[in-house]
Amino acid sequence: MLASGLSMPHSPRWHDGRRWVLESGSGRVLLIDAAGGATEVVAGLPGFARGLAAAGRYAFLGLSKIRPTSAMDGVPLAARRAELKCGVAAVDLAAGRVVGLLEFQTAVEEIFDVQLLPGARFPEVVGFQKESLHHTFVVPPQPPPTQVTTRAEGMGS
């Protein structure tokens, strides 16, 4: 058990030598002491949080709205139901604040996970509709760096 008394904990991660978790029911990012389980609120979030990916001092978190049919009346986040956003938040873990937000204003209301794609040059979300697939191209991987030979090396010094 990571800690007790949390409201819908989600996406526990070990990053930078510390234990992080999302408290989805209250819309918060928590730091959990590995020895005793004490929690520290790092940042408040404008949505139901699921999915945590971290790189350096930044974390990227999936945010969802609460479904209109969901019975979450006892959950602290439900009191802010009308203000919740769906998207991906960027949180500066050192400063403890949201520094960016990619918000979906239509069509998408839930995000279930977030992953980083190190080394990806042109990532794209592609649906499985026939029209989308017919206009999708796979770009070959980036070629290895070209070896440079200096003039002195090429002359057999």
CSV table of C-alpha atoms in Angstrom, one decimal:
chain,number,residue,atom,x,y,z
A,1,MET,CA,0.0,0.0,0.0
A,2,LEU,CA,1.4,3.4,-1.0
A,3,ALA,CA,-0.7,5.6,1.4
A,4,SER,CA,-4.1,5.6,3.1
A,5,GLY,CA,-7.0,7.9,2.9
A,6,LEU,CA,-6.6,8.8,-0.8
A,7,SER,CA,-9.6,9.6,-3.0
A,8,MET,CA,-9.3,7.3,-6.0
A,9,PRO,CA,-5.5,7.0,-6.4
A,10,HIS,CA,-4.3,6.4,-9.9
A,11,SER,CA,-1.1,6.0,-12.0
A,12,PRO,CA,1.5,5.5,-9.3
A,13,ARG,CA,5.0,6.2,-10.7
A,14,TRP,CA,8.6,6.1,-9.5
A,15,HIS,CA,10.4,9.2,-11.0
A,16,ASP,CA,13.6,11.0,-10.0
A,17,GLY,CA,14.0,8.7,-7.0
A,18,ARG,CA,10.6,9.6,-5.6
A,19,ARG,CA,7.1,8.1,-5.6
A,20,TRP,CA,4.3,10.0,-7.3
A,21,VAL,CA,0.6,9.3,-7.6
A,22,LEU,CA,-2.5,11.0,-8.9
A,23,GLU,CA,-5.4,11.5,-6.6
A,24,SER,CA,-8.1,11.4,-9.2
A,25,GLY,CA,-11.0,12.0,-6.8
A,26,SER,CA,-9.7,15.4,-5.7
A,27,GLY,CA,-7.7,16.3,-8.9
A,28,ARG,CA,-4.3,16.5,-7.3
A,29,VAL,CA,-0.7,15.3,-7.9
A,30,LEU,CA,0.8,13.8,-4.8
A,31,LEU,CA,4.3,13.0,-3.7
A,32,ILE,CA,4.4,10.0,-1.3
A,33,ASP,CA,7.1,9.4,1.3
A,34,ALA,CA,8.5,6.0,0.6
A,35,ALA,CA,9.3,5.3,4.2
A,36,GLY,CA,6.1,6.3,6.0
A,37,GLY,CA,3.5,6.9,3.3
A,38,ALA,CA,3.0,10.6,4.2
A,39,THR,CA,1.6,12.6,1.3
A,40,GLU,CA,2.4,16.0,0.0
A,41,VAL,CA,0.2,17.9,-2.5
A,42,VAL,CA,2.4,19.0,-5.4
A,43,ALA,CA,-0.3,20.6,-7.6
A,44,GLY,CA,-4.0,20.9,-8.1
A,45,LEU,CA,-5.5,19.9,-11.5
A,46,PRO,CA,-8.5,21.1,-13.4
A,47,GLY,CA,-9.8,17.5,-14.1
A,48,PHE,CA,-10.2,13.9,-13.1
A,49,ALA,CA,-6.5,12.7,-13.4
A,50,ARG,CA,-5.5,9.5,-15.1
A,51,GLY,CA,-2.2,8.8,-16.7
A,52,LEU,CA,1.2,10.2,-15.6
A,53,ALA,CA,4.4,10.4,-17.6
A,54,ALA,CA,7.4,12.3,-16.3
A,55,ALA,CA,10.5,13.7,-17.9
A,56,GLY,CA,13.0,15.7,-15.8
A,57,ARG,CA,11.1,18.3,-13.7
A,58,TYR,CA,7.9,18.0,-15.8
A,59,ALA,CA,5.0,15.6,-15.6
A,60,PHE,CA,2.3,15.2,-18.2
A,61,LEU,CA,-1.1,14.2,-16.9
A,62,GLY,CA,-4.3,13.1,-18.5
A,63,LEU,CA,-7.4,15.0,-17.4
A,64,SER,CA,-11.0,14.0,-17.9
A,65,LYS,CA,-14.4,15.5,-17.2
A,66,ILE,CA,-16.7,13.5,-15.0
A,67,ARG,CA,-19.4,11.6,-17.0
A,68,PRO,CA,-22.8,13.1,-16.6
A,69,THR,CA,-24.2,9.7,-15.8
A,70,SER,CA,-21.5,9.0,-13.2
A,71,ALA,CA,-22.6,8.8,-9.5
A,72,MET,CA,-19.5,10.6,-8.0
A,73,ASP,CA,-21.3,12.8,-5.6
A,74,GLY,CA,-19.2,11.8,-2.6
A,75,VAL,CA,-15.9,12.5,-4.4
A,76,PRO,CA,-14.4,16.0,-3.7
A,77,LEU,CA,-13.8,16.7,-7.4
A,78,ALA,CA,-17.6,16.4,-8.1
A,79,ALA,CA,-18.1,19.8,-6.5
A,80,ARG,CA,-16.2,21.3,-9.4
A,81,ARG,CA,-17.9,19.3,-12.1
A,82,ALA,CA,-18.8,22.3,-14.3
A,83,GLU,CA,-15.2,23.6,-14.3
A,84,LEU,CA,-13.4,20.4,-15.2
A,85,LYS,CA,-11.4,20.1,-18.4
A,86,CYS,CA,-10.4,17.2,-20.6
A,87,GLY,CA,-6.9,17.2,-22.0
A,88,VAL,CA,-3.3,16.9,-21.0
A,89,ALA,CA,-1.7,19.1,-18.4
A,90,ALA,CA,2.0,19.9,-18.0
A,91,VAL,CA,3.0,20.3,-14.4
A,92,ASP,CA,6.3,21.7,-13.2
A,93,LEU,CA,7.0,19.2,-10.3
A,94,ALA,CA,9.6,21.5,-8.7
A,95,ALA,CA,7.4,24.6,-8.7
A,96,GLY,CA,4.2,22.7,-8.0
A,97,ARG,CA,2.1,24.3,-10.7
A,98,VAL,CA,0.4,23.6,-14.0
A,99,VAL,CA,2.5,25.3,-16.7
A,100,GLY,CA,0.6,24.2,-19.8
A,101,LEU,CA,-2.7,22.6,-20.8
A,102,LEU,CA,-3.8,21.0,-24.1
A,103,GLU,CA,-7.6,21.1,-23.8
A,104,PHE,CA,-10.1,19.2,-25.9
A,105,GLN,CA,-13.1,21.4,-26.0
A,106,THR,CA,-15.3,19.1,-28.2
A,107,ALA,CA,-15.6,15.4,-29.0
A,108,VAL,CA,-13.3,14.1,-26.3
A,109,GLU,CA,-14.3,14.0,-22.6
A,110,GLU,CA,-12.0,11.3,-21.2
A,111,ILE,CA,-8.2,10.6,-21.2
A,112,PHE,CA,-7.2,7.2,-19.8
A,113,ASP,CA,-3.4,7.4,-20.0
A,114,VAL,CA,-0.5,9.5,-21.2
A,115,GLN,CA,2.9,8.3,-22.6
A,116,LEU,CA,6.0,10.1,-23.8
A,117,LEU,CA,7.5,9.2,-27.1
A,118,PRO,CA,11.3,9.9,-26.8
A,119,GLY,CA,12.9,10.4,-30.2
A,120,ALA,CA,9.6,10.6,-32.1
A,121,ARG,CA,10.0,13.2,-34.8
A,122,PHE,CA,6.4,13.6,-36.1
A,123,PRO,CA,3.9,11.7,-33.9
A,124,GLU,CA,0.3,11.7,-35.0
A,125,VAL,CA,-2.9,10.3,-33.7
A,126,VAL,CA,-4.6,8.3,-36.5
A,127,GLY,CA,-8.0,6.7,-36.3
A,128,PHE,CA,-8.9,3.4,-37.9
A,129,GLN,CA,-11.3,5.0,-40.4
A,130,LYS,CA,-10.6,3.9,-44.0
A,131,GLU,CA,-10.1,7.5,-45.1
A,132,SER,CA,-7.4,8.1,-42.4
A,133,LEU,CA,-5.5,4.9,-43.2
A,134,HIS,CA,-5.4,5.6,-46.9
A,135,HIS,CA,-3.6,8.9,-46.3
A,136,THR,CA,-1.1,7.6,-43.7
A,137,PHE,CA,2.5,7.2,-44.5
A,138,VAL,CA,5.3,5.6,-42.5
A,139,VAL,CA,8.5,7.6,-42.6
A,140,PRO,CA,11.7,5.6,-42.3
A,141,PRO,CA,13.7,6.1,-39.2
A,142,GLN,CA,16.3,8.9,-39.0
A,143,PRO,CA,19.5,7.8,-40.6
A,144,PRO,CA,22.6,7.5,-38.4
A,145,PRO,CA,24.9,10.5,-38.4
A,146,THR,CA,27.3,10.6,-41.4
A,147,GLN,CA,30.9,10.0,-40.5
A,148,VAL,CA,33.1,13.0,-41.4
A,149,THR,CA,36.7,12.4,-42.5
A,150,THR,CA,39.0,15.4,-42.2
A,151,ARG,CA,41.4,16.3,-45.0
A,152,ALA,CA,44.4,15.2,-43.0
A,153,GLU,CA,42.9,11.8,-42.3
A,154,GLY,CA,42.0,11.3,-46.0
A,155,MET,CA,45.6,12.0,-47.1
A,156,GLY,CA,47.2,9.2,-45.2
A,157,SER,CA,49.4,11.3,-42.9
